[in-house]
């Protein structure tokens, strides 16, 4: 009703009026876009002269950079494996309390990370994993976000395809790898980009669970601007955003298609 | 086709970026050491010159009443070496060594050779 009314009104507008209206809309969108991009543009401009100081004088930067990439890659990869298996189990498994389990996943997903920091701290201290790489990786690999998103996607898949596959084979793994995974490939890529970005930006865990600077991440380096010098933080921030940007650009098309389909 | 080309450009850019980061990780420290003065250090040694016994430094380390000593300081989250110009009271010399009568401590690291002109506060790399 509303849509029809609006389209009627739009059709009543003259060509000049419509053009003027579109111009206003595009100007507003451009201004908003520039406002969003402004911090990034300023960051890139201000980083100009300090790359030499960062790259040839701050040697802590390199292990921290590689640690960030390593933690993000390992944690996201393991998370995506668990997410696929959990989503598959929740979608096609026949068990009691499936909905309750999914609700628990949602609650866990909504919970701020700071809430779980103390239990994780106690657990890591008990298992003697403080100040180790494993201490960062293990508590992070069981994040529910990927499972929830993939579950939503799998739920929307055509069941007849799975049933047809069940006639061909009894192996659940064959069904998962040969029937389901090829269909949700783009969805997995999109979820992986999100998980990578989230894990790449982790700050609380390295700050609380690690003492050795050589194990810490680039986000810690950037958070200690006053210790390392504020000038070198601009080029550090530019380099910091490149791995996620590259990953986003790599999966950009599948990410775009998927996000529009699922409202990711 | 266009998607594949786009993806190859991104993959190429990504590979270049990580390749540069690997090269820099391996070589940044060596490049830094080439940019700063490389110095040879010595410590005070006990000698006897013209019947006077005391602590001495090599004559080349002494320059118009002062010497450069190495002090450690924190930079970029790690311990680095810096030079400090220190005025000393010198005594007898035999051409090779010069007796030092005050200011320096036995454990001080004194710069006796440098490949560049030094000034107080410079970061140095101790090559020997």
XYZ file of C-alpha atoms in Angstrom:
392
model
C 0.000 0.000 0.000
C 2.723 2.339 1.108
C 5.064 1.271 -1.705
C 2.346 1.786 -4.289
C 1.524 5.224 -2.891
C 5.178 6.240 -2.996
C 5.684 5.004 -6.546
C 2.570 6.892 -7.618
C 3.941 10.038 -6.081
C 7.325 9.466 -7.747
C 5.676 9.009 -11.121
C 3.785 12.254 -10.621
C 7.056 14.150 -10.165
C 8.387 15.808 -13.244
C 11.683 14.725 -14.774
C 13.461 17.837 -13.410
C 12.062 17.304 -9.935
C 13.115 13.667 -9.956
C 16.598 14.632 -11.103
C 16.841 17.241 -8.359
C 15.668 14.722 -5.789
C 18.242 12.160 -6.942
C 20.954 14.810 -6.813
C 20.097 15.641 -3.199
C 20.079 11.959 -2.273
C 23.444 11.316 -3.935
C 24.953 14.408 -2.269
C 23.792 13.216 1.150
C 25.150 9.711 0.482
C 28.472 11.178 -0.715
C 28.786 13.355 2.407
C 28.042 10.361 4.666
C 30.547 8.242 2.687
C 33.257 10.901 3.015
C 32.545 11.215 6.754
C 32.984 7.462 7.157
C 36.140 7.421 5.050
C 37.658 10.547 6.627
C 39.481 8.807 9.522
C 41.000 6.282 7.107
C 42.014 9.003 4.625
C 43.571 11.110 7.416
C 45.364 8.011 8.716
C 46.885 7.289 5.305
C 47.869 10.961 4.781
C 49.426 11.301 8.248
C 51.316 8.024 7.921
C 53.328 9.470 5.010
C 56.779 10.238 6.398
C 57.089 7.746 9.220
C 57.301 4.384 7.412
C 61.114 4.359 7.647
C 61.002 4.942 11.411
C 58.533 2.111 11.840
C 59.969 -0.465 9.460
C 63.682 0.037 10.181
C 63.642 1.086 13.822
C 60.804 -0.804 15.549
C 61.681 -4.473 15.514
C 58.892 -5.461 17.908
C 56.507 -4.612 15.099
C 57.395 -7.676 12.997
C 56.826 -10.521 15.483
C 53.636 -8.776 16.568
C 52.431 -8.490 12.973
C 53.106 -12.180 12.287
C 51.500 -13.144 15.597
C 48.331 -11.281 14.612
C 48.214 -13.040 11.239
C 49.047 -16.414 12.803
C 46.441 -16.228 15.594
C 43.766 -14.925 13.227
C 44.469 -17.583 10.601
C 44.651 -20.536 12.996
C 41.719 -19.498 15.192
C 39.466 -18.613 12.228
C 40.306 -21.856 10.388
C 39.533 -24.016 13.412
C 36.432 -21.934 14.179
C 35.105 -22.460 10.656
C 35.644 -26.244 10.896
C 33.725 -26.380 14.186
C 31.093 -24.017 12.801
C 30.420 -26.206 9.741
C 30.211 -29.385 11.823
C 27.986 -27.765 14.471
C 25.678 -26.210 11.893
C 25.440 -29.508 10.012
C 24.658 -31.396 13.224
C 22.058 -28.890 14.326
C 20.385 -28.757 10.930
C 20.231 -32.434 10.001
C 20.840 -34.250 13.275
C 17.835 -35.705 15.056
C 18.226 -35.039 18.745
C 16.319 -33.712 21.694
C 16.933 -30.149 22.804
C 18.223 -28.982 19.431
C 16.376 -25.704 19.736
C 17.619 -25.228 23.273
C 21.175 -25.790 22.074
C 20.723 -23.229 19.334
C 19.361 -20.770 21.880
C 22.461 -21.393 24.000
C 24.625 -20.644 20.953
C 22.760 -17.357 20.446
C 23.163 -16.422 24.118
C 26.878 -17.204 23.930
C 27.184 -15.139 20.773
C 25.466 -12.164 22.374
C 27.606 -12.344 25.501
C 30.363 -9.709 25.585
C 33.847 -11.172 25.488
C 34.799 -9.446 28.738
C 32.370 -11.720 30.598
C 34.316 -14.852 29.675
C 37.747 -13.358 30.284
C 37.926 -14.265 33.981
C 36.816 -17.934 33.592
C 39.265 -18.239 30.688
C 42.021 -16.734 32.807
C 41.397 -19.232 35.638
C 41.216 -22.118 33.184
C 44.451 -21.171 31.432
C 46.245 -20.784 34.749
C 45.034 -24.240 35.814
C 46.276 -25.813 32.592
C 49.565 -23.851 32.712
C 48.785 -22.198 29.388
C 49.373 -18.610 30.481
C 51.906 -16.743 28.341
C 51.738 -19.321 25.546
C 50.341 -19.205 22.009
C 48.032 -22.101 22.874
C 46.547 -19.922 25.616
C 45.339 -17.493 22.988
C 44.202 -20.085 20.471
C 42.305 -22.649 22.600
C 39.725 -20.406 24.311
C 38.955 -18.642 21.019
C 38.306 -21.595 18.724
C 34.862 -22.427 20.093
C 33.129 -19.179 19.144
C 29.440 -19.673 18.217
C 29.102 -16.896 15.614
C 30.079 -19.031 12.607
C 27.853 -21.915 13.694
C 24.811 -19.664 14.110
C 25.243 -18.017 10.694
C 25.936 -21.298 8.857
C 23.018 -22.979 10.640
C 20.682 -20.264 9.361
C 22.030 -20.786 5.871
C 21.844 -24.596 5.978
C 18.269 -24.406 7.254
C 17.319 -22.599 4.083
C 18.829 -25.257 1.812
C 16.712 -27.569 -0.278
C 16.100 -30.718 1.806
C 15.271 -32.827 -1.261
C 18.908 -32.562 -2.399
C 20.086 -33.969 0.935
C 17.454 -36.700 0.818
C 18.557 -37.648 -2.685
C 22.130 -37.808 -1.460
C 21.029 -40.029 1.460
C 19.739 -42.539 -1.107
C 23.177 -42.643 -2.694
C 25.298 -42.947 0.419
C 25.096 -43.555 4.161
C 28.200 -41.561 4.905
C 27.348 -38.257 6.559
C 30.820 -36.935 5.798
C 30.360 -37.632 2.081
C 27.065 -35.762 2.169
C 28.687 -32.900 4.027
C 31.756 -32.611 1.820
C 30.234 -33.480 -1.565
C 26.733 -32.074 -1.317
C 26.503 -29.413 1.346
C 29.917 -27.738 1.352
C 29.943 -26.928 -2.394
C 26.578 -25.209 -1.916
C 27.605 -23.129 1.084
C 31.116 -22.320 -0.143
C 30.428 -18.615 -0.590
C 28.742 -18.477 2.792
C 31.779 -20.088 4.430
C 34.055 -17.551 2.731
C 31.952 -14.666 4.018
C 31.880 -16.066 7.555
C 35.651 -16.653 7.380
C 36.251 -12.975 6.530
C 34.187 -11.932 9.558
C 35.948 -14.396 11.851
C 39.386 -13.413 10.559
C 38.662 -9.721 11.105
C 37.367 -10.393 14.612
C 40.317 -12.559 15.608
C 42.833 -10.263 13.946
C 41.567 -7.402 16.102
C 41.657 -9.281 19.403
C 43.114 -7.136 22.157
C 41.901 -8.306 25.573
C 43.263 -11.856 25.365
C 46.869 -10.930 24.393
C 46.879 -8.149 26.988
C 45.644 -10.403 29.794
C 46.998 -13.848 28.934
C 50.449 -12.931 27.583
C 53.427 -11.332 29.274
C 56.091 -11.850 26.637
C 56.037 -9.040 24.047
C 57.205 -11.480 21.365
C 53.910 -13.380 21.654
C 51.651 -10.332 21.601
C 49.701 -9.001 18.646
C 49.823 -5.858 16.554
C 46.666 -4.541 18.215
C 48.658 -4.423 21.478
C 51.478 -2.592 19.679
C 49.026 0.025 18.406
C 47.341 0.336 21.792
C 50.719 1.270 23.334
C 51.170 4.408 21.237
C 52.740 6.416 24.065
C 55.415 3.757 24.632
C 56.504 3.337 21.025
C 55.847 6.882 19.797
C 52.690 8.364 18.331
C 54.230 9.167 14.917
C 54.899 5.546 14.039
C 51.358 4.540 14.964
C 49.935 5.959 11.726
C 51.999 3.776 9.371
C 51.541 0.862 11.804
C 47.770 1.298 11.589
C 47.894 1.431 7.771
C 49.898 -1.814 7.602
C 47.661 -3.297 10.295
C 44.545 -2.934 8.171
C 46.070 -4.419 5.006
C 45.691 -8.192 5.736
C 41.967 -7.839 6.496
C 41.513 -5.524 3.528
C 43.196 -8.030 1.203
C 41.070 -10.863 2.539
C 37.941 -8.780 2.133
C 38.885 -7.862 -1.454
C 39.664 -11.507 -2.219
C 36.239 -12.701 -1.138
C 34.488 -9.429 -1.979
C 32.158 -10.793 -4.635
C 31.040 -13.880 -2.739
C 30.811 -11.747 0.387
C 28.560 -9.239 -1.355
C 26.259 -11.886 -2.866
C 26.033 -13.732 0.410
C 25.447 -10.704 2.588
C 22.595 -9.563 0.407
C 21.017 -13.034 0.449
C 21.269 -13.645 4.149
C 21.381 -10.221 5.680
C 24.767 -11.014 7.214
C 36.565 -14.298 -16.576
C 36.558 -10.791 -15.114
C 36.087 -12.261 -11.617
C 39.108 -14.534 -12.082
C 41.219 -11.613 -13.271
C 40.118 -9.510 -10.314
C 40.935 -12.326 -7.921
C 44.373 -12.890 -9.474
C 45.161 -9.167 -9.058
C 44.154 -9.319 -5.378
C 46.121 -12.550 -4.801
C 49.146 -10.994 -6.521
C 48.885 -7.864 -4.329
C 48.517 -10.038 -1.243
C 51.564 -12.132 -2.145
C 53.651 -9.011 -2.800
C 52.596 -7.559 0.566
C 53.460 -10.712 2.523
C 56.698 -11.159 0.565
C 57.782 -7.596 1.455
C 56.859 -8.221 5.100
C 58.948 -11.426 5.156
C 61.940 -9.645 3.578
C 61.632 -6.765 6.049
C 61.253 -9.136 8.995
C 64.491 -10.844 8.050
C 66.513 -7.800 7.026
C 65.172 -4.741 8.907
C 67.608 -5.103 11.798
C 70.614 -5.485 9.479
C 69.501 -2.412 7.483
C 69.124 -0.447 10.732
C 72.628 -1.437 11.861
C 74.014 -0.187 8.570
C 72.351 3.200 9.103
C 73.837 3.797 12.569
C 77.522 4.081 13.617
C 79.260 0.741 14.100
C 81.680 0.956 17.006
C 84.390 -1.093 18.686
C 84.445 -0.891 22.450
C 87.034 -1.503 25.111
C 87.202 -1.412 28.882
C 89.607 0.250 31.266
C 92.778 -1.772 31.752
C 95.397 -1.528 34.447
C 98.771 -0.334 33.103
C 101.920 1.382 34.284
C 103.076 4.447 32.345
C 106.214 6.354 33.271
C 106.263 4.771 36.734
C 102.628 5.698 37.408
C 100.160 2.856 37.697
C 96.444 3.229 37.062
C 93.514 2.567 34.744
C 93.989 3.510 31.120
C 92.160 3.577 27.821
C 93.560 3.274 24.294
C 94.846 6.635 23.064
C 92.523 6.652 20.016
C 89.503 6.629 22.345
C 90.555 9.937 23.885
C 89.519 13.115 22.079
C 90.219 16.596 23.468
C 89.528 15.759 27.105
C 86.539 13.560 26.525
C 85.611 9.994 25.623
C 82.478 8.348 24.314
C 81.030 5.690 26.545
C 78.164 3.311 25.816
C 74.990 3.458 27.843
C 71.993 1.163 27.446
C 68.519 2.555 26.988
C 65.070 1.383 25.951
C 63.868 2.114 22.455
C 61.086 0.426 20.533
C 60.409 -1.873 23.478
C 63.929 -3.310 23.610
C 67.369 -2.561 25.063
C 69.640 -0.599 22.699
C 73.107 1.016 22.934
C 73.584 4.794 22.942
C 76.700 6.939 23.248
C 77.348 9.485 25.933
C 80.175 12.009 25.613
C 81.950 12.233 28.952
C 84.679 14.669 29.996
C 87.557 12.913 31.748
C 90.718 13.892 33.589
C 93.593 12.281 31.764
C 97.109 11.653 33.011
C 100.303 10.268 31.519
C 100.410 8.683 28.083
C 102.877 6.458 26.279
C 101.393 6.973 22.829
C 99.328 3.769 22.930
C 97.387 4.177 26.168
C 96.431 7.127 28.304
C 95.880 7.035 32.052
C 92.451 8.145 33.245
C 92.415 9.775 36.637
C 88.730 10.371 37.239
C 85.106 10.027 36.143
C 85.207 6.649 34.375
C 84.267 3.429 36.121
C 85.973 0.096 35.587
C 82.880 -1.424 33.983
C 82.300 1.428 31.533
C 82.366 0.480 27.853
C 84.530 2.999 26.052
C 84.319 3.476 22.314
C 87.740 3.224 20.738
C 86.749 3.019 17.055
C 83.777 4.194 15.050
C 83.055 4.172 11.331
C 81.181 7.482 11.620
C 81.462 10.719 13.571
C 79.738 10.339 16.915
C 77.738 12.770 18.952
C 76.193 12.319 22.362
C 72.854 10.508 22.279
C 73.483 8.613 19.027
C 72.381 5.022 18.842
C 75.305 2.732 17.988
C 75.848 -0.872 17.030
C 78.638 -2.592 18.928
C 80.409 -4.648 16.293
C 83.155 -5.858 18.667
